Short mmCIF file of C-alpha atoms in Angstrom, two decimals:
data_model
loop_
_atom_site.label_atom_id
_atom_site.label_comp_id
_atom_site.label_asym_id
_atom_site.label_seq_id
_atom_site.Cartn_x
_atom_site.Cartn_y
_atom_site.Cartn_z
CA MET A 1 12.97 -17.00 18.27
CA ASN A 2 9.44 -17.06 16.90
CA HIS A 3 9.34 -14.98 13.71
CA THR A 4 5.98 -13.43 14.52
CA ARG A 5 7.32 -12.09 17.79
CA THR A 6 10.44 -10.85 16.01
CA ILE A 7 8.38 -8.92 13.47
CA CYS A 8 6.27 -7.37 16.23
CA LYS A 9 9.45 -6.16 17.93
CA TYR A 10 10.85 -4.69 14.71
CA ALA A 11 7.53 -3.07 13.75
CA ILE A 12 7.03 -1.48 17.18
CA SER A 13 10.68 -0.43 17.41
CA SER A 14 10.55 1.20 13.98
CA ARG A 15 7.42 3.18 14.94
CA ILE A 16 9.05 4.34 18.19
CA LEU A 17 12.09 5.39 16.15
CA LEU A 18 9.98 7.39 13.69
CA LEU A 19 7.94 9.12 16.39
CA THR A 20 11.14 9.96 18.26
CA LEU A 21 12.65 11.45 15.11
CA ILE A 22 9.51 13.54 14.53
CA ILE A 23 9.72 14.97 18.05
CA LEU A 24 13.48 15.51 17.74
CA TRP A 25 13.38 17.34 14.41
CA ARG A 26 10.45 19.53 15.46
CA SER A 27 12.26 20.53 18.66
CA LEU A 28 15.51 21.36 16.84
CA LEU A 29 14.18 23.12 13.73
CA SER A 30 11.53 25.69 12.96
CA PRO A 31 8.85 24.49 10.53
CA TYR A 32 8.76 25.98 7.06
CA ASP A 33 5.01 26.60 7.34
CA THR A 34 3.65 27.62 10.74
CA SER A 35 -0.03 27.62 9.72
CA ALA A 36 -0.60 23.99 10.70
CA SER A 37 -2.32 24.87 13.98
CA ILE A 38 -4.74 27.34 12.37
CA ASN A 39 -8.16 25.75 12.49
CA PRO A 40 -11.22 27.92 11.79
CA ASN A 41 -14.62 26.76 12.94
CA CYS A 42 -16.49 24.27 10.79
CA LEU A 43 -18.75 25.79 8.15
CA SER A 44 -21.67 23.98 9.74
CA ASP A 45 -20.91 25.56 13.11
CA SER A 46 -23.03 28.70 13.01
CA SER A 47 -22.65 29.48 16.70
CA ARG A 48 -18.98 30.48 16.39
CA SER A 49 -18.70 29.81 20.09
CA THR A 50 -15.44 30.22 21.95
CA LYS A 51 -13.58 26.95 22.51
CA PRO A 52 -13.57 25.82 26.15
CA PRO A 53 -10.30 26.04 28.07
CA ILE A 54 -8.12 22.94 28.27
CA LEU A 55 -5.80 21.66 31.00
CA PHE A 56 -2.61 21.13 28.98
CA PRO A 57 -2.45 23.68 26.16
CA SER A 58 1.26 23.03 25.51
CA ILE A 59 0.60 19.35 24.76
CA ALA A 60 -2.37 20.28 22.60
CA SER A 61 -0.26 22.79 20.69
CA ALA A 62 2.51 20.24 20.08
CA ILE A 63 0.05 17.70 18.65
CA GLU A 64 -1.81 20.23 16.52
CA GLU A 65 1.40 21.68 15.09
CA SER A 66 2.43 18.17 13.98
CA ILE A 67 -0.68 17.94 11.78
CA VAL A 68 0.91 18.84 8.45
CA TRP A 69 0.40 18.28 4.74
CA ASP A 70 -2.45 15.82 3.98
CA SER A 71 -2.94 15.24 7.70
CA VAL A 72 -4.68 18.62 7.78
CA PHE A 73 -7.35 17.30 5.41
CA PHE A 74 -7.87 14.02 7.26
CA VAL A 75 -8.29 15.74 10.64
CA ARG A 76 -10.51 18.46 9.17
CA ILE A 77 -12.79 15.87 7.53
CA ALA A 78 -13.00 13.94 10.79
CA GLU A 79 -13.96 17.14 12.59
CA CYS A 80 -16.22 18.91 10.07
CA GLY A 81 -17.02 16.45 7.28
CA TYR A 82 -16.53 17.18 3.58
CA GLU A 83 -16.80 20.98 3.35
CA TYR A 84 -14.90 21.75 0.16
CA GLU A 85 -14.67 20.14 -3.26
CA GLN A 86 -10.95 19.38 -3.00
CA SER A 87 -11.43 17.53 0.28
CA TYR A 88 -13.13 14.71 -1.66
CA ALA A 89 -9.66 13.67 -2.84
CA PHE A 90 -9.28 12.08 0.60
CA PHE A 91 -11.31 8.92 1.09
CA PRO A 92 -13.59 8.53 4.11
CA LEU A 93 -12.52 5.38 5.98
CA PHE A 94 -9.54 6.90 7.79
CA PRO A 95 -11.40 10.08 8.91
CA ILE A 96 -14.34 7.94 10.05
CA LEU A 97 -12.08 5.80 12.24
CA ILE A 98 -10.42 8.93 13.65
CA PHE A 99 -13.85 10.36 14.51
CA LEU A 100 -15.02 7.12 16.12
CA LEU A 101 -11.90 6.64 18.24
CA SER A 102 -11.88 10.30 19.32
CA ASN A 103 -15.51 10.18 20.43
CA SER A 104 -15.26 6.87 22.25
CA VAL A 105 -11.96 5.68 23.75
CA PHE A 106 -10.32 9.12 23.77
CA LEU A 107 -13.44 11.08 24.67
CA PRO A 108 -12.21 11.89 28.23
CA LEU A 109 -9.11 13.56 26.76
CA ILE A 110 -11.09 16.27 24.96
CA SER A 111 -11.30 18.38 28.12
CA VAL A 112 -7.59 17.82 28.71
CA ILE A 113 -6.00 18.69 25.34
CA GLY A 114 -8.93 19.80 23.16
CA TYR A 115 -10.91 18.16 20.39
CA ARG A 116 -8.56 18.77 17.46
CA ALA A 117 -5.56 17.46 19.40
CA VAL A 118 -7.56 14.35 20.29
CA LEU A 119 -8.39 13.88 16.61
CA GLY A 120 -4.68 14.14 15.80
CA LEU A 121 -3.76 11.71 18.57
CA SER A 122 -6.36 9.24 17.28
CA GLY A 123 -4.87 9.49 13.80
CA TYR A 124 -1.40 8.70 15.12
CA VAL A 125 -2.66 5.72 17.10
CA ILE A 126 -4.61 4.26 14.17
CA SER A 127 -1.69 4.63 11.75
CA ASN A 128 0.93 3.11 14.03
CA VAL A 129 -1.20 0.23 15.29
CA ALA A 130 -2.35 -0.58 11.75
CA PHE A 131 1.29 -0.61 10.63
CA VAL A 132 2.23 -3.31 13.14
CA PHE A 133 -0.58 -5.56 11.92
CA ALA A 134 0.30 -4.76 8.30
CA ALA A 135 3.86 -6.00 8.92
CA LEU A 136 2.50 -9.22 10.40
CA SER A 137 0.15 -9.65 7.44
CA LEU A 138 3.04 -9.19 5.02
CA TYR A 139 4.98 -11.93 6.82
CA ARG A 140 2.05 -14.36 6.63
CA LEU A 141 1.49 -13.57 2.95
CA SER A 142 5.20 -13.96 2.24
CA VAL A 143 5.29 -17.39 3.89
CA VAL A 144 2.43 -18.54 1.64
CA ILE A 145 4.07 -17.15 -1.51
CA LEU A 146 7.80 -17.64 -0.95
CA LYS A 147 7.61 -20.90 1.04
CA ASP A 148 10.63 -19.67 3.00
CA ARG A 149 10.26 -18.27 6.49
CA ASN A 150 13.71 -16.67 6.57
CA ALA A 151 13.16 -14.82 3.30
CA SER A 152 9.69 -13.82 4.55
CA LEU A 153 11.21 -12.49 7.77
CA CYS A 154 13.76 -10.46 5.83
CA ALA A 155 11.05 -8.99 3.57
CA SER A 156 8.92 -8.03 6.58
CA ILE A 157 11.82 -6.36 8.39
CA LEU A 158 12.55 -4.37 5.23
CA PHE A 159 8.91 -3.26 5.26
CA CYS A 160 9.27 -2.14 8.89
CA PHE A 161 12.04 0.24 7.80
CA ASN A 162 10.80 1.10 4.32
CA PRO A 163 11.77 4.46 2.77
CA ALA A 164 8.21 5.80 3.16
CA SER A 165 8.14 5.03 6.89
CA ILE A 166 7.38 8.61 7.89
CA PHE A 167 3.92 8.33 6.30
CA TYR A 168 3.17 5.09 8.15
CA SER A 169 3.70 6.87 11.47
CA SER A 170 1.88 10.08 10.54
CA ILE A 171 -1.80 10.90 10.14
CA TYR A 172 -1.92 9.37 6.67
CA SER A 173 -3.96 6.48 5.29
CA GLU A 174 -0.95 4.43 4.13
CA SER A 175 -0.89 2.10 7.16
CA LEU A 176 -4.61 1.42 7.02
CA TYR A 177 -4.46 0.77 3.29
CA ALA A 178 -1.47 -1.56 3.67
CA LEU A 179 -3.18 -3.55 6.42
CA LEU A 180 -6.41 -4.03 4.45
CA SER A 181 -4.71 -4.76 1.13
CA ILE A 182 -2.01 -7.12 2.35
CA GLY A 183 -4.41 -8.78 4.79
CA GLY A 184 -6.84 -9.39 1.93
CA MET A 185 -4.06 -10.77 -0.26
CA HIS A 186 -3.03 -13.21 2.45
CA LEU A 187 -6.55 -14.52 2.96
CA LEU A 188 -7.15 -14.80 -0.79
CA MET A 189 -3.92 -16.71 -1.33
CA SER A 190 -4.88 -18.98 1.58
CA GLY A 191 -8.08 -20.02 -0.20
CA VAL A 192 -10.61 -17.73 1.53
CA ASN A 193 -13.11 -16.32 -0.96
CA ASN A 194 -15.45 -13.73 0.54
CA VAL A 195 -13.63 -12.02 3.41
CA PRO A 196 -10.85 -10.69 1.12
CA ALA A 197 -13.54 -8.93 -0.95
CA LEU A 198 -14.59 -7.05 2.18
CA LEU A 199 -10.99 -6.10 3.03
CA PHE A 200 -10.27 -5.01 -0.54
CA ALA A 201 -13.47 -2.95 -0.58
CA LEU A 202 -12.41 -1.27 2.66
CA SER A 203 -8.97 -0.59 1.18
CA GLY A 204 -10.78 1.24 -1.63
CA SER A 205 -12.46 3.32 1.08
CA ALA A 206 -9.04 4.26 2.45
CA ARG A 207 -7.20 5.04 -0.80
CA SER A 208 -8.33 5.24 -4.40
CA ASN A 209 -5.81 2.65 -5.61
CA GLY A 210 -7.54 0.10 -3.37
CA VAL A 211 -9.93 -0.62 -6.25
CA LEU A 212 -7.01 -2.21 -8.12
CA ASN A 213 -7.13 -5.06 -5.62
CA GLY A 214 -10.20 -6.29 -7.45
CA GLY A 215 -7.76 -7.45 -10.11
CA TYR A 216 -6.65 -10.30 -7.84
CA TYR A 217 -10.16 -11.71 -7.96
CA GLY A 218 -10.17 -11.28 -11.73
CA PHE A 219 -6.87 -13.14 -12.02
CA LYS A 220 -8.12 -15.94 -9.79
CA ALA A 221 -11.41 -16.21 -11.70
CA LEU A 222 -9.56 -16.54 -15.02
CA HIS A 223 -7.50 -19.45 -13.74
CA GLN A 224 -10.43 -21.17 -12.08
CA SER A 225 -12.59 -20.78 -15.20
CA TYR A 226 -9.87 -22.05 -17.50
CA TYR A 227 -9.36 -25.09 -15.31
CA ALA A 228 -13.10 -25.71 -15.03
CA MET A 229 -13.73 -25.47 -18.78
CA TYR A 230 -10.70 -27.20 -20.27
CA VAL A 231 -9.73 -29.70 -17.60
CA LYS A 232 -12.91 -30.56 -15.71
CA LYS A 233 -15.17 -29.77 -18.71
CA ARG A 234 -17.58 -27.84 -16.48
CA ALA A 235 -19.33 -24.52 -17.03
CA ASN A 236 -17.17 -21.52 -16.28
CA ILE A 237 -17.29 -19.82 -12.89
CA LEU A 238 -16.48 -16.27 -13.92
CA PHE A 239 -19.71 -14.97 -12.40
CA ALA A 240 -18.57 -15.39 -8.79
CA GLY A 241 -15.26 -13.68 -9.46
CA ALA A 242 -16.95 -10.83 -11.34
CA LEU A 243 -19.40 -10.36 -8.47
CA ARG A 244 -16.57 -10.09 -5.94
CA CYS A 245 -14.75 -7.61 -8.18
CA ILE A 246 -17.88 -5.46 -8.27
CA CYS A 247 -18.06 -5.60 -4.48
CA VAL A 248 -14.52 -4.21 -4.32
CA PHE A 249 -15.56 -1.24 -6.51
CA ILE A 250 -18.79 -0.44 -4.62
CA PRO A 251 -17.28 1.82 -1.88
CA PHE A 252 -15.36 3.86 -4.46
CA LEU A 253 -18.45 4.34 -6.61
CA ALA A 254 -20.61 5.09 -3.58
CA PHE A 255 -18.19 7.81 -2.49
CA GLN A 256 -18.30 9.38 -5.96
CA ALA A 257 -22.11 9.31 -5.82
CA TYR A 258 -21.98 10.92 -2.37
CA GLY A 259 -19.83 13.73 -3.75
CA TYR A 260 -22.15 14.21 -6.72
CA TYR A 261 -25.17 14.43 -4.42
CA ASN A 262 -23.54 17.04 -2.17
CA ILE A 263 -22.05 19.22 -4.90
CA CYS A 264 -24.24 18.77 -7.99
CA HIS A 265 -27.67 17.54 -6.97
CA GLY A 266 -30.41 20.18 -7.00
CA ARG A 267 -28.20 22.89 -8.53
CA ASN A 268 -29.09 25.02 -11.52
CA PRO A 269 -27.06 24.13 -14.63
CA ASP A 270 -25.35 27.54 -14.51
CA GLU A 271 -24.19 26.91 -10.94
CA MET A 272 -22.88 23.39 -11.53
CA ARG A 273 -19.20 22.58 -11.53
CA PRO A 274 -17.85 21.42 -14.93
CA TRP A 275 -17.50 17.79 -13.87
CA CYS A 276 -21.16 17.65 -12.84
CA LYS A 277 -22.18 18.03 -16.49
CA ALA A 278 -19.89 15.28 -17.81
CA LYS A 279 -21.34 12.08 -19.24
CA ILE A 280 -19.56 10.22 -16.45
CA PRO A 281 -19.39 12.71 -13.56
CA LEU A 282 -16.28 11.36 -11.84
CA LEU A 283 -15.38 13.72 -9.03
CA TYR A 284 -12.06 12.12 -8.10
CA GLY A 285 -10.53 12.45 -11.56
CA PHE A 286 -11.58 16.11 -11.82
CA ILE A 287 -10.12 16.98 -8.41
CA GLN A 288 -6.78 15.35 -9.18
CA SER A 289 -6.53 17.17 -12.50
CA HIS A 290 -7.94 20.56 -11.46
CA TYR A 291 -6.37 21.05 -8.03
CA TRP A 292 -3.17 18.99 -8.26
CA GLY A 293 -2.43 19.00 -12.00
CA VAL A 294 -2.37 15.20 -12.23
CA GLY A 295 -2.54 13.82 -15.76
CA PHE A 296 -0.69 11.82 -18.39
CA LEU A 297 2.80 13.34 -18.89
CA GLN A 298 1.71 16.53 -17.10
CA TYR A 299 4.67 16.25 -14.75
CA PHE A 300 7.26 15.87 -17.49
CA GLN A 301 8.83 19.30 -17.04
CA PHE A 302 12.46 20.25 -16.57
CA LYS A 303 11.73 21.99 -13.28
CA GLN A 304 10.43 18.67 -11.90
CA LEU A 305 13.77 16.91 -12.44
CA PRO A 306 14.60 16.93 -8.69
CA ASN A 307 11.33 15.13 -7.99
CA PHE A 308 12.15 12.48 -10.59
CA LEU A 309 15.51 12.01 -8.88
CA LEU A 310 13.76 11.70 -5.51
CA ALA A 311 11.57 8.92 -6.89
CA SER A 312 14.32 7.21 -8.89
CA PRO A 313 15.40 4.69 -6.18
CA VAL A 314 11.97 3.13 -5.66
CA LEU A 315 11.18 3.21 -9.38
CA SER A 316 14.52 1.57 -10.13
CA LEU A 317 13.85 -1.14 -7.56
CA ALA A 318 10.38 -1.71 -9.02
CA ILE A 319 11.69 -1.93 -12.60
CA CYS A 320 14.49 -4.29 -11.60
CA SER A 321 12.09 -6.55 -9.72
CA ILE A 322 9.76 -6.72 -12.74
CA ILE A 323 12.52 -7.31 -15.29
CA SER A 324 14.23 -9.91 -13.10
CA TYR A 325 11.00 -11.85 -12.76
CA LEU A 326 10.24 -11.59 -16.46
CA LYS A 327 13.71 -12.80 -17.47
CA ALA A 328 13.50 -15.79 -15.12
CA ASP A 329 10.57 -17.34 -17.02
CA PRO A 330 9.18 -15.06 -19.77
CA GLU A 331 6.98 -17.73 -21.33
CA ASN A 332 5.18 -18.42 -18.08
CA PHE A 333 4.88 -14.72 -17.28
CA PHE A 334 3.32 -13.78 -20.61
CA SER A 335 0.96 -16.74 -20.32
CA LEU A 336 -0.17 -15.25 -16.97
CA GLY A 337 0.86 -18.41 -15.18
CA PHE A 338 -1.32 -20.77 -17.22
CA ARG A 339 1.64 -22.74 -18.53
CA ALA A 340 3.00 -23.59 -15.08
CA ALA A 341 -0.50 -24.15 -13.75
CA LEU A 342 -1.34 -26.68 -16.46
CA LYS A 343 1.85 -28.56 -15.74
CA LYS A 344 0.65 -28.71 -12.14
CA ASN A 345 -2.63 -30.04 -13.58
CA ASN A 346 -4.68 -27.62 -11.45
CA ALA A 347 -4.68 -23.97 -12.42
CA ALA A 348 -6.76 -22.89 -9.44
CA SER A 349 -4.99 -24.68 -6.61
CA PHE A 350 -1.53 -23.95 -7.99
CA LEU A 351 -1.93 -20.18 -7.52
CA PHE A 352 -4.61 -19.94 -4.84
CA SER A 353 -4.73 -22.81 -2.39
CA ARG A 354 -5.70 -23.52 1.18
CA GLU A 355 -2.87 -26.01 1.37
CA GLU A 356 0.51 -24.49 2.05
CA GLU A 357 3.58 -26.27 0.77
CA PRO A 358 6.19 -27.14 3.35
CA VAL A 359 8.27 -24.18 4.39
CA GLU A 360 11.56 -23.96 6.15
CA ASP A 361 10.99 -24.39 9.88
CA ASP A 362 12.04 -21.68 12.31
CA ASN A 363 13.84 -24.17 14.51
CA HIS A 364 15.30 -26.54 11.96
CA SER A 365 18.15 -28.65 13.25
CA ALA A 366 21.73 -27.69 12.75
CA ALA A 367 22.24 -30.91 10.82
CA ASN A 368 19.92 -29.65 8.10
CA GLU A 369 21.45 -26.19 7.85
CA GLU A 370 23.48 -25.25 4.81
CA PRO A 371 26.99 -23.97 5.42
CA THR A 372 26.95 -20.19 5.71
CA ASN A 373 29.69 -19.79 3.12
CA VAL A 374 27.75 -21.63 0.42
CA ARG A 375 25.65 -19.53 -1.91
CA ARG A 376 22.07 -20.72 -2.23
CA ARG A 377 20.45 -20.97 -5.63
CA PRO A 378 16.75 -20.42 -6.32
CA LYS A 379 14.96 -23.71 -5.93
CA SER A 380 13.14 -25.15 -8.91
CA VAL A 381 11.13 -28.27 -9.50
CA THR A 382 10.76 -29.89 -12.89
CA VAL A 383 7.21 -31.13 -13.32
CA GLU A 384 6.72 -33.82 -15.95
CA ARG A 385 3.57 -34.95 -17.65
CA SER A 386 3.36 -37.66 -20.25
CA ALA A 387 1.07 -35.50 -22.39
CA PHE A 388 3.98 -33.15 -23.07
CA PRO A 389 7.16 -33.96 -24.96
CA LYS A 390 10.39 -33.76 -23.05
CA GLU A 391 11.40 -30.44 -24.58
CA ASN A 392 8.18 -28.84 -23.31
CA GLN A 393 8.67 -29.81 -19.69
CA VAL A 394 8.58 -26.71 -17.48
CA SER A 395 10.68 -25.77 -14.50
CA VAL A 396 8.31 -24.50 -11.81
CA LYS A 397 10.33 -22.14 -9.63
CA SER A 398 9.84 -21.38 -5.97
CA GLY A 399 10.45 -18.29 -3.90
CA TYR A 400 10.28 -14.89 -5.55
CA TYR A 401 10.26 -16.46 -9.03
CA SER A 402 7.30 -18.76 -8.41
CA ALA A 403 4.19 -18.48 -10.58
CA SER A 404 2.19 -17.30 -7.55
CA VAL A 405 3.99 -13.95 -7.73
CA ILE A 406 2.65 -13.15 -11.23
CA PRO A 407 -0.49 -11.19 -10.14
CA TYR A 408 1.63 -9.11 -7.77
CA ILE A 409 4.12 -8.31 -10.54
CA ILE A 410 1.26 -7.22 -12.82
CA HIS A 411 -0.16 -5.04 -10.05
CA LEU A 412 3.25 -3.50 -9.33
CA SER A 413 3.83 -2.85 -13.05
CA PHE A 414 0.57 -0.93 -13.37
CA MET A 415 1.23 1.06 -10.20
CA ALA A 416 4.79 1.94 -11.22
CA ALA A 417 3.69 3.04 -14.71
CA THR A 418 0.92 5.17 -13.20
CA ALA A 419 3.32 6.80 -10.74
CA PHE A 420 5.85 7.60 -13.46
CA PHE A 421 3.61 8.77 -16.29
CA VAL A 422 0.50 10.18 -14.58
CA MET A 423 1.06 11.16 -10.94
CA HIS A 424 3.35 13.58 -9.19
CA VAL A 425 6.32 11.29 -9.51
CA GLN A 426 7.79 11.97 -6.06
CA VAL A 427 4.72 10.32 -4.55
CA ALA A 428 5.98 7.00 -5.98
CA THR A 429 8.00 6.32 -2.82
CA ARG A 430 4.88 5.98 -0.68
CA PHE A 431 2.54 4.96 -3.51
CA LEU A 432 4.55 1.78 -4.14
CA SER A 433 5.55 1.18 -0.52
CA ALA A 434 2.73 -1.31 0.12
CA SER A 435 3.66 -3.52 -2.87
CA PRO A 436 4.93 -6.88 -1.55
CA PRO A 437 7.13 -7.69 -4.61
CA LEU A 438 9.47 -4.83 -3.74
CA TYR A 439 10.33 -6.45 -0.42
CA TRP A 440 10.38 -9.98 -1.82
CA PHE A 441 12.84 -8.96 -4.53
CA ALA A 442 14.99 -6.98 -2.12
CA SER A 443 14.98 -9.97 0.24
CA CYS A 444 15.95 -12.20 -2.67
CA LEU A 445 18.87 -9.92 -3.51
CA MET A 446 20.03 -9.91 0.07
CA THR A 447 19.63 -13.61 0.86
CA SER A 448 18.60 -16.51 -1.33
CA CYS A 449 19.84 -15.33 -4.70
CA GLY A 450 23.47 -15.35 -3.61
CA LYS A 451 24.05 -11.73 -4.55
CA SER A 452 26.82 -9.63 -3.07
CA TRP A 453 26.51 -8.25 0.44
CA ARG A 454 26.79 -4.84 -1.22
CA TRP A 455 23.12 -5.15 -2.18
CA ALA A 456 22.23 -5.35 1.49
CA GLN A 457 24.34 -2.30 2.25
CA LEU A 458 22.81 -0.36 -0.63
CA ILE A 459 19.21 -1.21 0.25
CA TRP A 460 19.62 -0.45 3.94
CA ALA A 461 21.47 2.80 3.18
CA TYR A 462 18.60 3.86 0.90
CA ALA A 463 16.02 3.08 3.59
CA ALA A 464 17.99 4.82 6.35
CA LEU A 465 18.58 7.93 4.23
CA TYR A 466 14.91 8.31 3.34
CA ILE A 467 13.79 7.67 6.92
CA LEU A 468 16.08 10.42 8.20
CA LEU A 469 15.38 12.78 5.30
CA GLY A 470 11.64 12.12 5.36
CA SER A 471 11.24 12.59 9.10
CA LEU A 472 13.27 15.81 8.94
CA LEU A 473 11.50 17.42 6.00
CA PHE A 474 7.96 16.12 6.38
CA SER A 475 7.58 16.82 10.08
CA ASN A 476 8.70 20.43 9.57
CA PHE A 477 6.30 21.06 6.68
CA TYR A 478 9.03 20.95 4.01
CA PRO A 479 8.27 19.16 0.70
CA PHE A 480 9.05 15.46 0.65
CA THR A 481 7.33 12.64 -1.22
#
């Protein structure tokens, strides 16, 4: 069967499963917080007019009561704009799309279930549709990186049932961010230069950590410049990479400027918020610290031990994936891939190329199949160059341990360290859920590395437990990740 079609089936099935669980748990249990449906008029609405009657109030009530946790902020911003300082913690792309869909395709439904319910419905549609395309993007990226369609399929199916699945089917920006980030990664690794900058910039308009995607352009520019200067003896080409990195940061900076203009501009010094007077008036950092207590080691308290335990599985998987990659080829890792790239004699094309190496075909003949009872070892290719002595010849690995994975490991390392030391640690489950190396490493454990079948049982048990636990707690307004 075509792998793309298979992934579509798994992605859609997983979203149906999550939405079914949300409906099931909400029908069986009473929510911890019943204030979800409370929605006062927008501050800009001076008329305070009575809302018009709707045809199906029970359906409207069910949708509005499912708008919980951060979903309340996203829907409120889509309806009323940025009214309060703390609402600027939520980036504008997702609310903008909710507003546009609600006032176009779903406009006829406003008289049927009401405006806020339509906003909620639009949020659900955007999240679940974006998730399906994000799963397909992960598969395409995995094929380019791993050069193995079966391992790529396994990684994508794991993503479809990842432990943070509840957030990918709720009114959260995770699905949109994953689609833009992973889609940009795929295009960049396929040799496209400018379109990924647009997708990365949009990912920074969906979530703050989207700006980190600019690092992929920085990594690519370093390799291209090194190759240009030391191999081709041409002037460096850092300028183009730096320009694309700046483009990725522009939406984030523009949103901070927008917040400064609305909150600080034209105010008397005595009326200004503290962050307005800072040398670098960064609204996002102040909000995270002031309203949510985010900061370096701020969460290291004994009472937060249960939250550290809740995040321990995904952090353990992240740490194991990083250490495993580092141990496989430490010299190449700490050289940021330059050693393997030089042996390939082209630092740029080795890591970022339009040309894909042959991958295992979906319909390969039975004659070429390996026996199922034979454990497969990671493939490696020894690349020789006469300029290097025999003892310096390097083994260029494929699959998860290939040099192309290095920028993703660096990105994952920074994200995992930030989640553990700076953020509310329980958020790590969804914060790291869009990191491809997690699924590549898990796929490697379950398939090509010849590990025990117990790894597969353990990983799937972890995913199933968090899907059930997350859908139960989150949908009923109980604390989860």
